[in-house]
mmCIF file of C-alpha atoms and ligand atoms in Angstrom:
data_model
loop_
_atom_site.group_PDB
_atom_site.id
_atom_site.type_symbol
_atom_site.label_atom_id
_atom_site.label_comp_id
_atom_site.label_asym_id
_atom_site.label_seq_id
_atom_site.Cartn_x
_atom_site.Cartn_y
_atom_site.Cartn_z
ATOM 1 C CA MET T 83 7.006 -19.670 9.550
ATOM 2 C CA LYS T 84 4.497 -16.812 9.828
ATOM 3 C CA LYS T 85 2.665 -16.587 6.530
ATOM 4 C CA TYR T 86 -0.569 -14.822 7.452
ATOM 5 C CA ALA T 87 -1.960 -12.022 9.594
ATOM 6 C CA PHE T 88 -5.248 -10.290 10.283
ATOM 7 C CA GLY T 89 -5.819 -6.538 10.000
ATOM 8 C CA VAL T 90 -8.878 -5.218 11.803
ATOM 9 C CA ASP T 91 -10.307 -1.705 11.691
ATOM 10 C CA ILE T 92 -13.000 -1.076 14.294
ATOM 11 C CA GLY T 93 -15.453 1.660 13.325
ATOM 12 C CA GLY T 94 -18.557 2.969 15.032
ATOM 13 C CA THR T 95 -20.927 0.975 12.796
ATOM 14 C CA THR T 96 -18.840 -1.753 11.136
ATOM 15 C CA VAL T 97 -15.667 -3.691 11.829
ATOM 16 C CA LYS T 98 -13.522 -4.170 8.727
ATOM 17 C CA MET T 99 -11.746 -7.528 8.766
ATOM 18 C CA GLY T 100 -8.799 -8.276 6.471
ATOM 19 C CA PHE T 101 -6.935 -11.520 5.930
ATOM 20 C CA PHE T 102 -3.421 -10.840 4.644
ATOM 21 C CA SER T 103 -0.234 -12.554 3.642
ATOM 22 C CA THR T 104 2.709 -11.264 5.685
ATOM 23 C CA THR T 105 4.119 -9.888 2.419
ATOM 24 C CA GLY T 106 1.307 -7.327 2.418
ATOM 25 C CA GLU T 107 -1.251 -8.848 0.088
ATOM 26 C CA LEU T 108 -4.877 -8.382 1.114
ATOM 27 C CA LYS T 109 -6.274 -11.816 0.310
ATOM 28 C CA GLU T 110 -9.788 -11.492 1.707
ATOM 29 C CA MET T 111 -11.831 -8.789 3.368
ATOM 30 C CA TRP T 112 -15.254 -8.659 4.926
ATOM 31 C CA GLU T 113 -17.241 -6.603 7.400
ATOM 32 C CA ILE T 114 -19.245 -7.347 10.498
ATOM 33 C CA PRO T 115 -21.535 -4.951 12.370
ATOM 34 C CA THR T 116 -20.045 -3.239 15.421
ATOM 35 C CA ARG T 117 -22.263 -4.253 18.320
ATOM 36 C CA THR T 118 -22.033 -1.200 20.547
ATOM 37 C CA GLU T 119 -24.819 -2.320 22.903
ATOM 38 C CA GLU T 120 -23.965 -2.996 26.560
ATOM 39 C CA ASN T 121 -20.868 -0.794 26.376
ATOM 40 C CA GLY T 122 -19.497 -2.658 23.393
ATOM 41 C CA LYS T 123 -18.844 -5.827 25.391
ATOM 42 C CA TYR T 124 -19.395 -8.137 22.387
ATOM 43 C CA ILE T 125 -17.059 -6.412 19.930
ATOM 44 C CA LEU T 126 -13.820 -8.256 20.711
ATOM 45 C CA GLY T 127 -15.631 -11.593 21.035
ATOM 46 C CA ASP T 128 -17.178 -11.075 17.585
ATOM 47 C CA ILE T 129 -13.744 -10.321 16.111
ATOM 48 C CA ALA T 130 -12.205 -13.389 17.800
ATOM 49 C CA ALA T 131 -14.998 -15.580 16.411
ATOM 50 C CA GLU T 132 -14.452 -14.252 12.869
ATOM 51 C CA VAL T 133 -10.706 -14.873 13.079
ATOM 52 C CA LYS T 134 -11.202 -18.439 14.319
ATOM 53 C CA LYS T 135 -13.828 -19.116 11.640
ATOM 54 C CA LYS T 136 -11.495 -17.909 8.884
ATOM 55 C CA MET T 137 -8.564 -19.944 10.226
ATOM 56 C CA ASP T 138 -10.735 -23.081 10.369
ATOM 57 C CA GLU T 139 -12.133 -22.463 6.899
ATOM 58 C CA LEU T 140 -8.681 -22.049 5.347
ATOM 59 C CA LYS T 141 -7.087 -24.681 7.632
ATOM 60 C CA ILE T 142 -4.493 -22.258 8.953
ATOM 61 C CA SER T 143 -2.649 -22.982 12.183
ATOM 62 C CA PRO T 144 -1.748 -20.434 14.873
ATOM 63 C CA GLU T 145 1.918 -21.234 14.107
ATOM 64 C CA GLU T 146 1.469 -19.821 10.600
ATOM 65 C CA THR T 147 -0.289 -16.699 11.871
ATOM 66 C CA ALA T 148 1.663 -13.622 12.898
ATOM 67 C CA GLY T 149 -1.291 -12.217 14.802
ATOM 68 C CA ILE T 150 -4.006 -9.578 14.720
ATOM 69 C CA GLY T 151 -3.421 -5.846 14.322
ATOM 70 C CA VAL T 152 -6.257 -3.599 15.388
ATOM 71 C CA GLY T 153 -7.132 0.049 14.814
ATOM 72 C CA VAL T 154 -9.454 1.521 17.446
ATOM 73 C CA PRO T 155 -11.396 4.790 17.099
ATOM 74 C CA GLY T 156 -10.075 6.539 20.175
ATOM 75 C CA PRO T 157 -7.084 7.201 22.403
ATOM 76 C CA ILE T 158 -4.937 4.193 23.288
ATOM 77 C CA GLY T 159 -1.743 3.863 25.269
ATOM 78 C CA PRO T 160 1.440 2.159 24.003
ATOM 79 C CA ASP T 161 0.635 -0.976 26.057
ATOM 80 C CA GLY T 162 -2.749 -1.444 24.310
ATOM 81 C CA THR T 163 -4.941 0.147 26.983
ATOM 82 C CA VAL T 164 -7.859 2.091 25.492
ATOM 83 C CA LEU T 165 -8.835 5.236 27.339
ATOM 84 C CA LYS T 166 -12.553 5.364 26.513
ATOM 85 C CA CYS T 167 -13.727 4.919 22.931
ATOM 86 C CA VAL T 168 -16.896 6.969 23.206
ATOM 87 C CA ASN T 169 -18.551 5.715 20.019
ATOM 88 C CA LEU T 170 -17.950 2.058 20.943
ATOM 89 C CA GLY T 171 -19.115 2.486 24.524
ATOM 90 C CA TRP T 172 -15.733 1.274 25.793
ATOM 91 C CA GLY T 173 -14.244 2.350 29.106
ATOM 92 C CA ILE T 174 -10.665 1.679 30.113
ATOM 93 C CA PHE T 175 -9.182 -1.791 29.480
ATOM 94 C CA ASN T 176 -6.371 -3.517 27.604
ATOM 95 C CA VAL T 177 -7.548 -4.471 24.089
ATOM 96 C CA GLU T 178 -4.372 -6.376 23.253
ATOM 97 C CA LYS T 179 -4.519 -8.613 26.321
ATOM 98 C CA GLU T 180 -8.270 -9.255 26.019
ATOM 99 C CA LEU T 181 -8.255 -10.195 22.338
ATOM 100 C CA SER T 182 -5.077 -12.219 22.745
ATOM 101 C CA LYS T 183 -6.690 -14.202 25.580
ATOM 102 C CA MET T 184 -9.687 -14.949 23.338
ATOM 103 C CA THR T 185 -7.671 -16.065 20.290
ATOM 104 C CA GLY T 186 -4.311 -17.272 21.577
ATOM 105 C CA LEU T 187 -2.705 -14.985 18.972
ATOM 106 C CA LYS T 188 -0.396 -12.007 19.303
ATOM 107 C CA VAL T 189 -2.390 -8.764 19.204
ATOM 108 C CA LYS T 190 -1.213 -5.206 18.640
ATOM 109 C CA ALA T 191 -3.519 -2.204 18.692
ATOM 110 C CA GLY T 192 -3.251 1.479 17.885
ATOM 111 C CA ASN T 193 -5.369 4.543 17.271
ATOM 112 C CA ASP T 194 -7.168 4.142 13.920
ATOM 113 C CA ALA T 195 -5.796 7.311 12.296
ATOM 114 C CA ASN T 196 -2.242 6.421 13.306
ATOM 115 C CA VAL T 197 -2.660 2.840 12.126
ATOM 116 C CA ALA T 198 -4.027 4.071 8.759
ATOM 117 C CA ALA T 199 -0.916 6.233 8.362
ATOM 118 C CA LEU T 200 1.247 3.161 8.941
ATOM 119 C CA GLY T 201 -0.776 1.297 6.300
ATOM 120 C CA GLU T 202 -0.176 4.049 3.738
ATOM 121 C CA MET T 203 3.542 3.969 4.526
ATOM 122 C CA TRP T 204 3.685 0.203 4.072
ATOM 123 C CA GLN T 205 1.583 -0.396 0.958
ATOM 124 C CA GLY T 206 0.041 2.945 -0.092
ATOM 125 C CA GLY T 207 0.924 6.502 -1.087
ATOM 126 C CA GLY T 208 3.741 6.644 1.457
ATOM 127 C CA ARG T 209 5.604 3.591 0.113
ATOM 128 C CA GLY T 210 9.335 4.097 0.280
ATOM 129 C CA PHE T 211 9.191 6.720 3.035
ATOM 130 C CA LYS T 212 10.107 6.141 6.657
ATOM 131 C CA ASP T 213 9.297 9.608 7.943
ATOM 132 C CA MET T 214 5.902 10.813 6.814
ATOM 133 C CA VAL T 215 2.807 12.576 7.991
ATOM 134 C CA MET T 216 -0.603 11.400 6.868
ATOM 135 C CA VAL T 217 -3.293 14.053 6.611
ATOM 136 C CA THR T 218 -6.900 12.870 6.292
ATOM 137 C CA LEU T 219 -9.310 15.465 4.953
ATOM 138 C CA GLY T 220 -12.840 14.186 5.442
ATOM 139 C CA THR T 221 -15.741 15.359 7.559
ATOM 140 C CA GLY T 222 -12.998 16.295 9.986
ATOM 141 C CA VAL T 223 -9.231 16.571 9.662
ATOM 142 C CA GLY T 224 -7.229 13.656 11.037
ATOM 143 C CA GLY T 225 -3.656 12.587 10.870
ATOM 144 C CA GLY T 226 -0.919 10.188 11.796
ATOM 145 C CA ILE T 227 2.791 10.701 12.197
ATOM 146 C CA ILE T 228 5.332 8.054 11.214
ATOM 147 C CA ILE T 229 8.880 8.494 12.479
ATOM 148 C CA ASP T 230 11.597 6.092 11.303
ATOM 149 C CA GLY T 231 8.955 3.608 10.171
ATOM 150 C CA HIS T 232 6.993 3.636 13.414
ATOM 151 C CA ILE T 233 3.867 5.389 14.646
ATOM 152 C CA LEU T 234 4.475 8.341 16.936
ATOM 153 C CA PRO T 235 1.585 7.679 19.329
ATOM 154 C CA GLY T 236 2.199 10.202 22.077
ATOM 155 C CA ILE T 237 1.356 9.402 25.671
ATOM 156 C CA ASN T 238 -2.263 8.411 24.942
ATOM 157 C CA GLY T 239 -2.361 7.978 21.189
ATOM 158 C CA ALA T 240 -3.415 11.557 20.488
ATOM 159 C CA ALA T 241 -0.280 12.558 18.557
ATOM 160 C CA GLY T 242 -1.220 13.435 15.001
ATOM 161 C CA GLU T 243 -4.556 15.020 15.972
ATOM 162 C CA ILE T 244 -3.706 17.758 13.539
ATOM 163 C CA GLY T 245 -7.317 18.791 12.986
ATOM 164 C CA HIS T 246 -7.257 20.583 16.304
ATOM 165 C CA ILE T 247 -4.194 22.717 15.758
ATOM 166 C CA PRO T 248 -5.314 26.229 16.702
ATOM 167 C CA MET T 249 -5.282 28.355 13.548
ATOM 168 C CA LYS T 250 -7.486 31.396 13.902
ATOM 169 C CA GLU T 251 -8.352 34.025 16.491
ATOM 170 C CA GLY T 252 -11.866 35.397 16.820
ATOM 171 C CA GLU T 253 -13.766 32.379 15.479
ATOM 172 C CA THR T 254 -17.351 32.460 16.783
ATOM 173 C CA GLU T 255 -18.432 28.906 15.919
ATOM 174 C CA THR T 256 -17.314 25.930 18.024
ATOM 175 C CA CYS T 257 -15.324 22.950 16.690
ATOM 176 C CA GLY T 258 -16.492 19.377 17.403
ATOM 177 C CA CYS T 259 -13.771 19.215 20.078
ATOM 178 C CA GLY T 260 -15.218 22.182 21.958
ATOM 179 C CA LYS T 261 -12.534 24.720 21.015
ATOM 180 C CA LYS T 262 -12.794 27.585 18.544
ATOM 181 C CA GLY T 263 -10.531 28.230 15.538
ATOM 182 C CA CYS T 264 -9.234 24.673 14.903
ATOM 183 C CA LEU T 265 -7.745 23.697 11.505
ATOM 184 C CA GLU T 266 -10.648 21.280 11.020
ATOM 185 C CA GLN T 267 -13.131 24.165 11.024
ATOM 186 C CA TYR T 268 -11.597 25.504 7.783
ATOM 187 C CA ALA T 269 -9.771 22.686 6.050
ATOM 188 C CA SER T 270 -12.154 19.713 6.281
ATOM 189 C CA ALA T 271 -14.807 18.938 3.661
ATOM 190 C CA SER T 272 -17.452 20.388 5.964
ATOM 191 C CA GLY T 273 -15.138 23.290 6.829
ATOM 192 C CA ILE T 274 -14.708 24.496 3.249
ATOM 193 C CA ALA T 275 -18.474 24.148 2.654
ATOM 194 C CA ARG T 276 -19.120 26.169 5.808
ATOM 195 C CA THR T 277 -16.777 28.931 4.629
ATOM 196 C CA ALA T 278 -18.446 28.950 1.211
ATOM 197 C CA LYS T 279 -21.933 29.409 2.669
ATOM 198 C CA LYS T 280 -20.753 32.086 5.059
ATOM 199 C CA ARG T 281 -18.984 34.068 2.357
ATOM 200 C CA LEU T 282 -21.871 33.723 -0.121
ATOM 201 C CA ALA T 283 -24.177 35.217 2.514
ATOM 202 C CA GLU T 284 -21.752 38.054 3.290
ATOM 203 C CA GLU T 285 -20.541 38.882 -0.208
ATOM 204 C CA LYS T 286 -23.815 39.715 -1.943
ATOM 205 C CA ASP T 287 -22.142 40.998 -5.114
ATOM 206 C CA THR T 288 -19.997 37.906 -5.694
ATOM 207 C CA ASP T 289 -21.025 36.000 -8.779
ATOM 208 C CA SER T 290 -20.495 32.218 -8.643
ATOM 209 C CA VAL T 291 -22.090 29.004 -9.905
ATOM 210 C CA LEU T 292 -22.161 27.949 -6.254
ATOM 211 C CA ARG T 293 -25.025 30.428 -5.701
ATOM 212 C CA ASN T 294 -27.314 28.092 -7.654
ATOM 213 C CA ILE T 295 -26.631 25.131 -5.348
ATOM 214 C CA ALA T 296 -28.896 24.791 -2.316
ATOM 215 C CA ASP T 297 -26.493 22.897 -0.047
ATOM 216 C CA VAL T 298 -22.922 23.451 -1.281
ATOM 217 C CA THR T 299 -20.499 20.553 -0.673
ATOM 218 C CA SER T 300 -16.705 20.447 -0.914
ATOM 219 C CA LYS T 301 -17.073 18.474 -4.160
ATOM 220 C CA ASP T 302 -19.211 21.274 -5.678
ATOM 221 C CA ILE T 303 -16.510 23.766 -4.704
ATOM 222 C CA PHE T 304 -13.623 21.797 -6.242
ATOM 223 C CA ASP T 305 -15.665 21.020 -9.376
ATOM 224 C CA ALA T 306 -16.463 24.733 -9.811
ATOM 225 C CA ALA T 307 -12.826 25.670 -9.190
ATOM 226 C CA LYS T 308 -11.717 23.232 -11.911
ATOM 227 C CA GLU T 309 -14.142 25.024 -14.268
ATOM 228 C CA GLY T 310 -12.458 28.331 -13.420
ATOM 229 C CA ASP T 311 -15.098 29.818 -11.087
ATOM 230 C CA ALA T 312 -13.213 32.679 -9.407
ATOM 231 C CA PHE T 313 -15.074 32.470 -6.104
ATOM 232 C CA ALA T 314 -14.544 28.691 -5.857
ATOM 233 C CA LEU T 315 -10.879 29.193 -6.701
ATOM 234 C CA SER T 316 -10.575 31.702 -3.853
ATOM 235 C CA LEU T 317 -12.058 29.103 -1.459
ATOM 236 C CA VAL T 318 -9.574 26.475 -2.611
ATOM 237 C CA ASP T 319 -6.780 29.011 -2.215
ATOM 238 C CA GLU T 320 -7.943 29.773 1.331
ATOM 239 C CA VAL T 321 -7.939 26.056 2.242
ATOM 240 C CA GLY T 322 -4.507 25.677 0.656
ATOM 241 C CA LYS T 323 -3.252 28.523 2.803
ATOM 242 C CA MET T 324 -4.635 27.046 6.037
ATOM 243 C CA LEU T 325 -3.204 23.605 5.284
ATOM 244 C CA GLY T 326 0.060 24.940 3.883
ATOM 245 C CA LYS T 327 0.631 26.913 7.040
ATOM 246 C CA ALA T 328 -0.354 24.068 9.379
ATOM 247 C CA LEU T 329 1.843 21.555 7.540
ATOM 248 C CA ALA T 330 4.783 23.974 7.542
ATOM 249 C CA SER T 331 4.403 24.146 11.333
ATOM 250 C CA ILE T 332 4.310 20.347 11.557
ATOM 251 C CA ALA T 333 7.421 20.132 9.363
ATOM 252 C CA CYS T 334 9.250 22.386 11.829
ATOM 253 C CA VAL T 335 8.639 19.758 14.502
ATOM 254 C CA VAL T 336 9.032 16.410 12.728
ATOM 255 C CA ASN T 337 10.765 17.222 9.399
ATOM 256 C CA PRO T 338 9.052 14.476 7.345
ATOM 257 C CA GLU T 339 10.112 13.238 3.901
ATOM 258 C CA ALA T 340 6.519 13.381 2.688
ATOM 259 C CA PHE T 341 2.975 14.404 3.471
ATOM 260 C CA VAL T 342 0.404 11.847 2.322
ATOM 261 C CA ILE T 343 -2.981 13.439 1.755
ATOM 262 C CA GLY T 344 -6.068 11.240 2.054
ATOM 263 C CA GLY T 345 -9.751 11.341 2.983
ATOM 264 C CA GLY T 346 -12.788 12.162 0.857
ATOM 265 C CA MET T 347 -11.627 15.684 -0.013
ATOM 266 C CA SER T 348 -8.345 14.363 -1.455
ATOM 267 C CA LYS T 349 -10.383 13.038 -4.402
ATOM 268 C CA ALA T 350 -10.132 16.621 -5.697
ATOM 269 C CA GLY T 351 -6.562 15.606 -6.615
ATOM 270 C CA ASP T 352 -3.915 17.932 -8.017
ATOM 271 C CA ILE T 353 -5.857 21.182 -7.628
ATOM 272 C CA LEU T 354 -5.879 20.617 -3.855
ATOM 273 C CA ILE T 355 -2.285 19.420 -3.629
ATOM 274 C CA ASP T 356 -1.089 22.386 -5.700
ATOM 275 C CA ALA T 357 -2.954 24.852 -3.464
ATOM 276 C CA ILE T 358 -1.418 23.325 -0.326
ATOM 277 C CA ARG T 359 2.077 23.176 -1.792
ATOM 278 C CA LYS T 360 1.934 26.802 -2.986
ATOM 279 C CA TYR T 361 1.572 28.034 0.605
ATOM 280 C CA TYR T 362 3.600 25.267 2.187
ATOM 281 C CA VAL T 363 6.679 26.404 0.267
ATOM 282 C CA GLU T 364 6.053 29.975 1.345
ATOM 283 C CA TYR T 365 5.726 29.144 5.050
ATOM 284 C CA ALA T 366 8.212 26.276 5.381
ATOM 285 C CA PHE T 367 11.651 26.602 6.960
ATOM 286 C CA HIS T 368 14.266 26.548 4.167
ATOM 287 C CA ALA T 369 15.535 23.035 4.933
ATOM 288 C CA GLU T 370 11.979 21.659 4.744
ATOM 289 C CA ARG T 371 10.774 23.171 1.479
ATOM 290 C CA GLU T 372 11.439 20.032 -0.562
ATOM 291 C CA THR T 373 9.016 17.837 1.386
ATOM 292 C CA GLU T 374 7.020 15.725 -1.062
ATOM 293 C CA PHE T 375 3.234 15.675 -1.306
ATOM 294 C CA LYS T 376 1.545 12.398 -2.237
ATOM 295 C CA LEU T 377 -2.049 11.264 -2.497
ATOM 296 C CA ALA T 378 -3.136 8.373 -0.278
ATOM 297 C CA GLU T 379 -3.903 5.153 -2.176
ATOM 298 C CA LEU T 380 -5.587 2.697 0.163
ATOM 299 C CA GLY T 381 -8.780 4.603 1.007
ATOM 300 C CA ASN T 382 -10.824 2.927 3.730
ATOM 301 C CA ASN T 383 -8.563 -0.133 3.676
ATOM 302 C CA ALA T 384 -5.547 1.739 5.074
ATOM 303 C CA GLY T 385 -6.447 0.802 8.651
ATOM 304 C CA MET T 386 -6.429 -2.939 7.919
ATOM 305 C CA PHE T 387 -3.060 -2.703 6.171
ATOM 306 C CA GLY T 388 -1.665 -0.667 9.055
ATOM 307 C CA GLY T 389 -2.948 -3.173 11.591
ATOM 308 C CA VAL T 390 -1.024 -5.948 9.880
ATOM 309 C CA LYS T 391 2.139 -3.841 9.720
ATOM 310 C CA LEU T 392 1.751 -3.079 13.414
ATOM 311 C CA VAL T 393 1.617 -6.754 14.349
ATOM 312 C CA LEU T 394 4.511 -7.657 12.005
ATOM 313 C CA ASP T 395 6.708 -4.991 13.601
HETATM 314 ZN ZN1 ZN A 97 -11.116 21.238 17.362
#
């Protein structure tokens, strides 16, 4: 009888470790540093040691353990082969086989954004949906697509990289990915702040409380918009339009039941969701206008939850 499982989310600086019941309860969580030295060769060994330590401490047998589900910050194939995780120093090897060899447990791995989407579907804002798209609005724009309860990984785990949907012609600045005009350049937390600074410099006559802030952040913009600042409201409207249009395009391809919006910028709440929905409805194909919009609920823990779901599936 499998009663327990581990959910692991590997980040560039810390590894989040979660000990779960197979019913989806996060019973314990802790973090260890990600040792990226020597091409990250110690990372899996460190994780294996933590898992063994926890099983010894709680006197849990391998027979009771469903396995370990892992989110990795980079592209990964359906068989568990990572194709270079630049910020971990990893080259090309099979994470599932390696970690399984070290622990004797079943291991499943996926791209971290995709795994987080699965977590939200299982125990977060996407509960009850089987077809959903997770949109993470943070420093960048990330995403994960869930079709019939399963991650749509694509050939190398890059499906759901919605931040790099081309949106605009004539952009002069370069996106982190090397292209110009990506969704992320306008609709991420740093994107909306960038637009604000650019427009404040160009529109000398515009009056706004944001003029008094030295280094405008997305939070400043949403706070000002909630207070009725017309300029801030126009920025929120612009972001809503970009996202509404991008999500309407995504809906044309995958026709989800819901979009789950997460990441730091989603803390703005309803004002953001309303701005996205306003344009989504305008751009969406008629059969897709009813798609629901939900806020993510698991925050930084989504990856651990998704890892467990991955290994249970
Ligand atoms: Zn890009």
